[in-house]
Amino acid sequence: MITPHRLSVKFYFEELSVDAEAFIPVFHRWIREDVVPNELLLDVADYKHILDGPAILLVGHEADYVIDFTDGKPGLLYVRKQDLGADLSNALDTTLFQALKGVKLTESDVELQGKLKLRTDGATFVLLDRLNYPNAGSNGDSADPAASAEAHLSDSLAALFGSDATVTRVDNDAREPLTFELLAPSAPDVDTLLSQLGKVN
Amino acid sequence: MSNIGWKDVLTDDMPIDLAHEIDIFEGQMELMGQGKLDEKVFAETRLRRGVYGQRYDNGQRHDGFESRELEFDEADRIKGPDTLWHAPGMQRIKVPGGGLSPEQLDVLAQVADEYSDGILHITTRQDIQLHFVHIEDTPDMMRRLAAVGITTREACGNSVRNVTCCHLSGVCRTEVFDATPYSDAFAQFLLGHDDVQDFGRKFKPAFSGCESEACGLVMMHDIGYLAQIKEVDGKPKRGFKVFVGGGLGTVPHQAKVLSEFTSEEEMLPLVQAVARVFARLGEKRNRNRARIKFLVAKLGIDEFRRLVEEERETLPHDDRWTAYLDTLPQYEEKPAKPPTFLNGQVRSTAFNQWFETNVYSQRQEGYSVVTVNLPLGDLTSKQTWELADVARKYVGDNVRATVEQNIVLRWVSDSDLPGLYEELKAIGLGDSGAGTIVDITACPGTDTCKLGIASSRGLAGELRTRLTAKSASLPDAIKDLKIKISGCFNSCGQHHVSDIGFFGNSRRSGNFKMPHFQVVLGGRWRDNAGSYGLAVGAVPSKTVPEVVDIITNRYIDERAKGETFQDWIGRIGKKEARGMIQPFMKLPAFEQEPDYFSDWGDPRVFSLGDIGIGECAGEVVSLFSMEISPAESEAFEAQIALDENDPARADALAYSSMLKAARALVRTQFLDVGDSPDRIVQEFKGRFFDTELFFDQYAKGKFGQYLLDRHQNPNPNPDNDSAHRLIEEALLFIEATHACESKVGGNVLVEI
């Protein structure tokens, strides 16, 4: 399947006992210490004045890391913008791998350690590509990009998060990008997921 | 990858001209990538499509300790002088008069989340800006915007920028008449006009309906129009008092009256004459003196007016000068609902607070304008399409962006106000305090601007938080004060025309630099930005909240009954005003107050190392270079068409590229050549071919003959061979045009 223009994944906080502002010095340090291999980190954008939005962004060339409060659900959003790979499968692997690395970095950061925890038993995936993956009503056609993407994500994520993992298309507004929710009752921990993905990457 | 792109999908939705312009821009990007276009020419080309640079795009970033290289791929690939190709940039989107429809909001939201960081930023000139945009995404972004009637053309660069218009025009209780259709006609007339392509600097127009309100801020614009009705032969006649040569920037100038009354028939020819005088006599090489305000100051308004009147007499007639007048009777805004009244409805305290500051009762009974108070001018993609739905439900197309970085919904039927408030609150857009001291204006500053010195947005966010927390207890005299903040002396935050203004600078303490803000007091927002404030001294950035408290408390204590802030500052004078902030001007050492050495929202030790060269500045590019660039792009497109086995299109593009090149050459001598192929070829022949100026030492007139032949004998059924031949001829013709221009010497320069 076609590589989407952008692909994002958001993991939600199980615990978060710091303000969004606390991420600003952390992200600046990440840039200075160049902590993310294979990604160029550029700057930190502060949008905490926006209610229920992307509060703090670590802007990168290949991807952004966002402390995101959209819909009142705090989480770490990873948006892959460049070098997604040759197809949806590559894009999903790359995005998920780097997002999980981001989860690990965040949880283990010296300034944040013990103050937050991200869950891996659920996540939101968004295909930011209205040209190739329009968020239109399904017509039952097997060539329908939304249906194909859903099937692809279901297979890929079940292989990683467990056979009881489910992927459901979010019934959102047609103007919004195509969005899927992952529910994984028996999700492995981050290291295990990274290890499995590492074999792919 | 799919072979179908936005270009294919939107072909039928885009205006043909706009679609073609975007194709040309894409072709120029391709040529730049191949190193076939001069970097300065490409920089000005992209600026004129609103594709602007952004902080760190030179590949350097100071991390608080040292300046470090940002290691982008293809580090030698650039999109302008000292600007890396892969570094993200800013896309400015023109919104004439701030007018937006729900459909346009939907698409803006979509391009924001696919191509930027998902945030739409409203500027102080009713534009919308998206940040962190990759240049390779810009053509498709432009196509998607073009499909809903939005252009980014001339949003930046040395051109006519967005035409602003009071957001209350048409519904205002004090206006002379609705300036909106005039501002629209003005914007359409000047967009891409030949006479506005050769300015030394940008040119900002504004329209106002009334004199005493802030309205369109005409006094601080390059050209400003104030609605007037004059009795002529016993009948009321519409027109404008026209101001010229205003501007903020480092050296603020109040505009001068160019004309006490210019009739609606003369509005467009007058600005065309002004444009010609500015293009001909305005400074081109020294950007610091290149705005029209310097020309007006140098010549004096009387001489400037004389030159404009003289120019007006020689202008070739243009039907468009008055054609728009035929459309005026049909111009109207359609409310989505009939008028109603709010009487009798139960109102919450929160609603009442919001109603007091965010609702303006329209001239038309039963309707109101609601201001959506956007913190720092920002809203998310999600909020944007949610707002589009709110607009659809309550006001239809009657949405405008404001110069105070908000959005207004016009023609709200009054009984809908409580429901509308609840819906705005539900999407995080229900803040009260619009137009008050908490509604602070700020330019991007060090967040994203290459010229930013201090964090204007960081400071604005901090002040907004603190003032909102105590807004309920603030005395009325303070509530209505305006705070405006610029990140540097260039005044994009319009600090000169606020009660309390700030612009970023720095001071040294020991071996460290400390972010500062110059305090500017007593500017007048009303009366169309009627007067500028007084700079009284610079204070450390971290002391500004306390400085605001000191100033406002003293104003409350000392003001006479009914005395405005401006009058109070005028009364106490600069010395006293400076005395208020003097205690804050003593700088602590780094060891004493390390926090003072970093900026709001940015923990890095402060540095000026990230300041770059503004893209409005610095280089000189000839008008010829700017105009021949699209010719080269079309020749390139012709080759692609041939590769795609479309000889007819290849033939047409090759011919068009020759015409564009010839036109660029002719315009070095004769600006009024127009767009007619016959006229272009005739002028080319008379001026360059028959005179043998175009002739090559060895080939003689051979290359020029290619154009003459193709013009006289078009091939009705071009095949691949003939199209290929014509493309080769076009490339040779373009090369010969370059050679001729070098030989003859272009005499028209533009500065970027």
mmCIF file with all atom_site columns, N, CA and C in Angstrom, chain B residues 40-84:
data_model
loop_
_atom_site.group_PDB
_atom_site.id
_atom_site.type_symbol
_atom_site.label_atom_id
_atom_site.label_alt_id
_atom_site.label_comp_id
_atom_site.label_asym_id
_atom_site.label_entity_id
_atom_site.label_seq_id
_atom_site.pdbx_PDB_ins_code
_atom_site.Cartn_x
_atom_site.Cartn_y
_atom_site.Cartn_z
_atom_site.occupancy
_atom_site.B_iso_or_equiv
_atom_site.pdbx_formal_charge
_atom_site.auth_seq_id
_atom_site.auth_comp_id
_atom_site.auth_asym_id
_atom_site.auth_atom_id
_atom_site.pdbx_PDB_model_num
ATOM 1   N N  . LYS B 1 40 ? 19.460 33.957 -5.680 1.00 0.00 ? 40 LYS B N  1
ATOM 2   C CA . LYS B 1 40 ? 18.750 35.187 -5.283 1.00 0.00 ? 40 LYS B CA 1
ATOM 3   C C  . LYS B 1 40 ? 17.426 35.308 -6.025 1.00 0.00 ? 40 LYS B C  1
ATOM 4   N N  . VAL B 1 41 ? 17.453 34.917 -7.285 1.00 0.00 ? 41 VAL B N  1
ATOM 5   C CA . VAL B 1 41 ? 16.213 34.968 -8.067 1.00 0.00 ? 41 VAL B CA 1
ATOM 6   C C  . VAL B 1 41 ? 15.209 33.978 -7.494 1.00 0.00 ? 41 VAL B C  1
ATOM 7   N N  . PHE B 1 42 ? 15.679 32.791 -7.148 1.00 0.00 ? 42 PHE B N  1
ATOM 8   C CA . PHE B 1 42 ? 14.740 31.811 -6.594 1.00 0.00 ? 42 PHE B CA 1
ATOM 9   C C  . PHE B 1 42 ? 14.211 32.269 -5.245 1.00 0.00 ? 42 PHE B C  1
ATOM 10  N N  . ALA B 1 43 ? 15.071 32.886 -4.432 1.00 0.00 ? 43 ALA B N  1
ATOM 11  C CA . ALA B 1 43 ? 14.616 33.365 -3.121 1.00 0.00 ? 43 ALA B CA 1
ATOM 12  C C  . ALA B 1 43 ? 13.470 34.360 -3.294 1.00 0.00 ? 43 ALA B C  1
ATOM 13  N N  . GLU B 1 44 ? 13.647 35.326 -4.178 1.00 0.00 ? 44 GLU B N  1
ATOM 14  C CA . GLU B 1 44 ? 12.575 36.316 -4.370 1.00 0.00 ? 44 GLU B CA 1
ATOM 15  C C  . GLU B 1 44 ? 11.342 35.656 -4.992 1.00 0.00 ? 44 GLU B C  1
ATOM 16  N N  . THR B 1 45 ? 11.587 34.678 -5.868 1.00 0.00 ? 45 THR B N  1
ATOM 17  C CA . THR B 1 45 ? 10.474 33.954 -6.491 1.00 0.00 ? 45 THR B CA 1
ATOM 18  C C  . THR B 1 45 ? 9.622  33.254 -5.438 1.00 0.00 ? 45 THR B C  1
ATOM 19  N N  . ARG B 1 46 ? 10.262 32.537 -4.535 1.00 0.00 ? 46 ARG B N  1
ATOM 20  C CA . ARG B 1 46 ? 9.466  31.814 -3.527 1.00 0.00 ? 46 ARG B CA 1
ATOM 21  C C  . ARG B 1 46 ? 8.824  32.784 -2.542 1.00 0.00 ? 46 ARG B C  1
ATOM 22  N N  . LEU B 1 47 ? 9.549  33.871 -2.221 1.00 0.00 ? 47 LEU B N  1
ATOM 23  C CA . LEU B 1 47 ? 8.954  34.862 -1.308 1.00 0.00 ? 47 LEU B CA 1
ATOM 24  C C  . LEU B 1 47 ? 7.661  35.401 -1.905 1.00 0.00 ? 47 LEU B C  1
ATOM 25  N N  . ARG B 1 48 ? 7.671  35.616 -3.213 1.00 0.00 ? 48 ARG B N  1
ATOM 26  C CA . ARG B 1 48 ? 6.460  36.148 -3.850 1.00 0.00 ? 48 ARG B CA 1
ATOM 27  C C  . ARG B 1 48 ? 5.359  35.093 -3.953 1.00 0.00 ? 48 ARG B C  1
ATOM 28  N N  . ARG B 1 49 ? 5.653  33.896 -3.496 1.00 0.00 ? 49 ARG B N  1
ATOM 29  C CA . ARG B 1 49 ? 4.601  32.883 -3.358 1.00 0.00 ? 49 ARG B CA 1
ATOM 30  C C  . ARG B 1 49 ? 4.343  32.606 -1.879 1.00 0.00 ? 49 ARG B C  1
ATOM 31  N N  . GLY B 1 50 ? 4.860  33.469 -1.036 1.00 0.00 ? 50 GLY B N  1
ATOM 32  C CA . GLY B 1 50 ? 4.593  33.354 0.402  1.00 0.00 ? 50 GLY B CA 1
ATOM 33  C C  . GLY B 1 50 ? 5.443  32.329 1.123  1.00 0.00 ? 50 GLY B C  1
ATOM 34  N N  . VAL B 1 51 ? 6.453  31.789 0.421  1.00 0.00 ? 51 VAL B N  1
ATOM 35  C CA . VAL B 1 51 ? 7.285  30.733 1.022  1.00 0.00 ? 51 VAL B CA 1
ATOM 36  C C  . VAL B 1 51 ? 8.499  31.396 1.676  1.00 0.00 ? 51 VAL B C  1
ATOM 37  N N  . TYR B 1 52 ? 8.436  31.534 2.961  1.00 0.00 ? 52 TYR B N  1
ATOM 38  C CA . TYR B 1 52 ? 9.368  32.367 3.694  1.00 0.00 ? 52 TYR B CA 1
ATOM 39  C C  . TYR B 1 52 ? 10.342 31.515 4.485  1.00 0.00 ? 52 TYR B C  1
ATOM 40  N N  . GLY B 1 53 ? 11.449 32.124 4.842  1.00 0.00 ? 53 GLY B N  1
ATOM 41  C CA . GLY B 1 53 ? 12.414 31.426 5.680  1.00 0.00 ? 53 GLY B CA 1
ATOM 42  C C  . GLY B 1 53 ? 11.977 31.401 7.130  1.00 0.00 ? 53 GLY B C  1
ATOM 43  N N  . GLN B 1 54 ? 12.685 30.648 7.908  1.00 0.00 ? 54 GLN B N  1
ATOM 44  C CA . GLN B 1 54 ? 12.354 30.522 9.319  1.00 0.00 ? 54 GLN B CA 1
ATOM 45  C C  . GLN B 1 54 ? 13.657 30.371 10.108 1.00 0.00 ? 54 GLN B C  1
ATOM 46  N N  . ARG B 1 55 ? 13.594 30.655 11.387 1.00 0.00 ? 55 ARG B N  1
ATOM 47  C CA . ARG B 1 55 ? 14.776 30.594 12.239 1.00 0.00 ? 55 ARG B CA 1
ATOM 48  C C  . ARG B 1 55 ? 15.519 29.254 12.042 1.00 0.00 ? 55 ARG B C  1
ATOM 49  N N  . TYR B 1 56 ? 16.786 29.303 12.093 1.00 0.00 ? 56 TYR B N  1
ATOM 50  C CA . TYR B 1 56 ? 17.689 28.141 11.974 1.00 0.00 ? 56 TYR B CA 1
ATOM 51  C C  . TYR B 1 56 ? 17.782 27.586 10.547 1.00 0.00 ? 56 TYR B C  1
ATOM 52  N N  . ASP B 1 57 ? 17.204 28.275 9.571  1.00 0.00 ? 57 ASP B N  1
ATOM 53  C CA . ASP B 1 57 ? 17.268 27.686 8.224  1.00 0.00 ? 57 ASP B CA 1
ATOM 54  C C  . ASP B 1 57 ? 18.637 27.875 7.563  1.00 0.00 ? 57 ASP B C  1
ATOM 55  N N  . ASN B 1 58 ? 19.549 28.534 8.269  1.00 0.00 ? 58 ASN B N  1
ATOM 56  C CA . ASN B 1 58 ? 20.932 28.563 7.775  1.00 0.00 ? 58 ASN B CA 1
ATOM 57  C C  . ASN B 1 58 ? 21.719 27.355 8.285  1.00 0.00 ? 58 ASN B C  1
ATOM 58  N N  . GLY B 1 59 ? 21.024 26.460 9.013  1.00 0.00 ? 59 GLY B N  1
ATOM 59  C CA . GLY B 1 59 ? 21.683 25.242 9.482  1.00 0.00 ? 59 GLY B CA 1
ATOM 60  C C  . GLY B 1 59 ? 22.490 25.431 10.761 1.00 0.00 ? 59 GLY B C  1
ATOM 61  N N  . GLN B 1 60 ? 22.254 26.529 11.453 1.00 0.00 ? 60 GLN B N  1
ATOM 62  C CA . GLN B 1 60 ? 22.954 26.779 12.713 1.00 0.00 ? 60 GLN B CA 1
ATOM 63  C C  . GLN B 1 60 ? 21.933 27.017 13.819 1.00 0.00 ? 60 GLN B C  1
ATOM 64  N N  . ARG B 1 61 ? 22.219 26.495 15.004 1.00 0.00 ? 61 ARG B N  1
ATOM 65  C CA . ARG B 1 61 ? 21.343 26.744 16.147 1.00 0.00 ? 61 ARG B CA 1
ATOM 66  C C  . ARG B 1 61 ? 22.186 26.823 17.411 1.00 0.00 ? 61 ARG B C  1
ATOM 67  N N  . HIS B 1 62 ? 21.928 27.827 18.214 1.00 0.00 ? 62 HIS B N  1
ATOM 68  C CA . HIS B 1 62 ? 22.639 27.972 19.478 1.00 0.00 ? 62 HIS B CA 1
ATOM 69  C C  . HIS B 1 62 ? 21.902 27.167 20.533 1.00 0.00 ? 62 HIS B C  1
ATOM 70  N N  . ASP B 1 63 ? 22.609 26.269 21.195 1.00 0.00 ? 63 ASP B N  1
ATOM 71  C CA . ASP B 1 63 ? 21.916 25.397 22.151 1.00 0.00 ? 63 ASP B CA 1
ATOM 72  C C  . ASP B 1 63 ? 22.024 25.900 23.587 1.00 0.00 ? 63 ASP B C  1
ATOM 73  N N  . GLY B 1 64 ? 22.470 27.143 23.758 1.00 0.00 ? 64 GLY B N  1
ATOM 74  C CA . GLY B 1 64 ? 22.628 27.707 25.093 1.00 0.00 ? 64 GLY B CA 1
ATOM 75  C C  . GLY B 1 64 ? 24.074 27.692 25.545 1.00 0.00 ? 64 GLY B C  1
ATOM 76  N N  . PHE B 1 65 ? 24.853 26.844 24.883 1.00 0.00 ? 65 PHE B N  1
ATOM 77  C CA . PHE B 1 65 ? 26.277 26.766 25.201 1.00 0.00 ? 65 PHE B CA 1
ATOM 78  C C  . PHE B 1 65 ? 27.125 27.189 24.005 1.00 0.00 ? 65 PHE B C  1
ATOM 79  N N  . GLU B 1 66 ? 26.719 26.681 22.866 1.00 0.00 ? 66 GLU B N  1
ATOM 80  C CA . GLU B 1 66 ? 27.478 26.996 21.652 1.00 0.00 ? 66 GLU B CA 1
ATOM 81  C C  . GLU B 1 66 ? 26.574 26.888 20.434 1.00 0.00 ? 66 GLU B C  1
ATOM 82  N N  . SER B 1 67 ? 27.025 27.474 19.359 1.00 0.00 ? 67 SER B N  1
ATOM 83  C CA . SER B 1 67 ? 26.278 27.367 18.113 1.00 0.00 ? 67 SER B CA 1
ATOM 84  C C  . SER B 1 67 ? 26.629 26.031 17.468 1.00 0.00 ? 67 SER B C  1
ATOM 85  N N  . ARG B 1 68 ? 25.603 25.271 17.117 1.00 0.00 ? 68 ARG B N  1
ATOM 86  C CA . ARG B 1 68 ? 25.835 23.930 16.570 1.00 0.00 ? 68 ARG B CA 1
ATOM 87  C C  . ARG B 1 68 ? 25.227 23.818 15.186 1.00 0.00 ? 68 ARG B C  1
ATOM 88  N N  . GLU B 1 69 ? 25.847 22.977 14.389 1.00 0.00 ? 69 GLU B N  1
ATOM 89  C CA . GLU B 1 69 ? 25.331 22.779 13.032 1.00 0.00 ? 69 GLU B CA 1
ATOM 90  C C  . GLU B 1 69 ? 24.158 21.803 13.052 1.00 0.00 ? 69 GLU B C  1
ATOM 91  N N  . LEU B 1 70 ? 23.122 22.153 12.356 1.00 0.00 ? 70 LEU B N  1
ATOM 92  C CA . LEU B 1 70 ? 22.001 21.232 12.161 1.00 0.00 ? 70 LEU B CA 1
ATOM 93  C C  . LEU B 1 70 ? 22.304 20.475 10.871 1.00 0.00 ? 70 LEU B C  1
ATOM 94  N N  . GLU B 1 71 ? 22.486 19.185 11.003 1.00 0.00 ? 71 GLU B N  1
ATOM 95  C CA . GLU B 1 71 ? 23.018 18.436 9.868  1.00 0.00 ? 71 GLU B CA 1
ATOM 96  C C  . GLU B 1 71 ? 21.899 17.922 8.952  1.00 0.00 ? 71 GLU B C  1
ATOM 97  N N  . PHE B 1 72 ? 21.375 18.836 8.168  1.00 0.00 ? 72 PHE B N  1
ATOM 98  C CA . PHE B 1 72 ? 20.377 18.454 7.172  1.00 0.00 ? 72 PHE B CA 1
ATOM 99  C C  . PHE B 1 72 ? 21.044 17.648 6.062  1.00 0.00 ? 72 PHE B C  1
ATOM 100 N N  . ASP B 1 73 ? 20.247 16.784 5.433  1.00 0.00 ? 73 ASP B N  1
ATOM 101 C CA . ASP B 1 73 ? 20.749 16.100 4.239  1.00 0.00 ? 73 ASP B CA 1
ATOM 102 C C  . ASP B 1 73 ? 21.027 17.151 3.163  1.00 0.00 ? 73 ASP B C  1
ATOM 103 N N  . GLU B 1 74 ? 21.864 16.808 2.230  1.00 0.00 ? 74 GLU B N  1
ATOM 104 C CA . GLU B 1 74 ? 22.175 17.676 1.089  1.00 0.00 ? 74 GLU B CA 1
ATOM 105 C C  . GLU B 1 74 ? 22.465 19.105 1.566  1.00 0.00 ? 74 GLU B C  1
ATOM 106 N N  . ALA B 1 75 ? 23.434 19.205 2.467  1.00 0.00 ? 75 ALA B N  1
ATOM 107 C CA . ALA B 1 75 ? 23.706 20.497 3.103  1.00 0.00 ? 75 ALA B CA 1
ATOM 108 C C  . ALA B 1 75 ? 24.124 21.576 2.110  1.00 0.00 ? 75 ALA B C  1
ATOM 109 N N  . ASP B 1 76 ? 24.523 21.161 0.912  1.00 0.00 ? 76 ASP B N  1
ATOM 110 C CA . ASP B 1 76 ? 24.917 22.182 -0.060 1.00 0.00 ? 76 ASP B CA 1
ATOM 111 C C  . ASP B 1 76 ? 23.754 22.615 -0.952 1.00 0.00 ? 76 ASP B C  1
ATOM 112 N N  . ARG B 1 77 ? 22.598 22.031 -0.703 1.00 0.00 ? 77 ARG B N  1
ATOM 113 C CA . ARG B 1 77 ? 21.429 22.409 -1.509 1.00 0.00 ? 77 ARG B CA 1
ATOM 114 C C  . ARG B 1 77 ? 20.705 23.563 -0.807 1.00 0.00 ? 77 ARG B C  1
ATOM 115 N N  . ILE B 1 78 ? 20.479 24.641 -1.533 1.00 0.00 ? 78 ILE B N  1
ATOM 116 C CA . ILE B 1 78 ? 19.912 25.825 -0.897 1.00 0.00 ? 78 ILE B CA 1
ATOM 117 C C  . ILE B 1 78 ? 18.653 26.296 -1.619 1.00 0.00 ? 78 ILE B C  1
ATOM 118 N N  . LYS B 1 79 ? 17.886 27.134 -0.926 1.00 0.00 ? 79 LYS B N  1
ATOM 119 C CA . LYS B 1 79 ? 16.691 27.737 -1.550 1.00 0.00 ? 79 LYS B CA 1
ATOM 120 C C  . LYS B 1 79 ? 16.784 29.251 -1.539 1.00 0.00 ? 79 LYS B C  1
ATOM 121 N N  . GLY B 1 80 ? 17.970 29.756 -1.292 1.00 0.00 ? 80 GLY B N  1
ATOM 122 C CA . GLY B 1 80 ? 18.236 31.188 -1.268 1.00 0.00 ? 80 GLY B CA 1
ATOM 123 C C  . GLY B 1 80 ? 19.556 31.396 -0.568 1.00 0.00 ? 80 GLY B C  1
ATOM 124 N N  . PRO B 1 81 ? 20.033 32.642 -0.548 1.00 0.00 ? 81 PRO B N  1
ATOM 125 C CA . PRO B 1 81 ? 21.315 32.887 0.103  1.00 0.00 ? 81 PRO B CA 1
ATOM 126 C C  . PRO B 1 81 ? 21.299 32.419 1.558  1.00 0.00 ? 81 PRO B C  1
ATOM 127 N N  . ASP B 1 82 ? 22.218 31.558 1.899  1.00 0.00 ? 82 ASP B N  1
ATOM 128 C CA . ASP B 1 82 ? 22.382 31.096 3.276  1.00 0.00 ? 82 ASP B CA 1
ATOM 129 C C  . ASP B 1 82 ? 21.113 30.435 3.840  1.00 0.00 ? 82 ASP B C  1
ATOM 130 N N  . THR B 1 83 ? 20.352 29.802 2.985  1.00 0.00 ? 83 THR B N  1
ATOM 131 C CA . THR B 1 83 ? 19.090 29.183 3.414  1.00 0.00 ? 83 THR B CA 1
ATOM 132 C C  . THR B 1 83 ? 19.044 27.759 2.860  1.00 0.00 ? 83 THR B C  1
ATOM 133 N N  . LEU B 1 84 ? 19.054 26.782 3.765  1.00 0.00 ? 84 LEU B N  1
ATOM 134 C CA . LEU B 1 84 ? 19.136 25.393 3.317  1.00 0.00 ? 84 LEU B CA 1
ATOM 135 C C  . LEU B 1 84 ? 17.790 24.880 2.804  1.00 0.00 ? 84 LEU B C  1
#
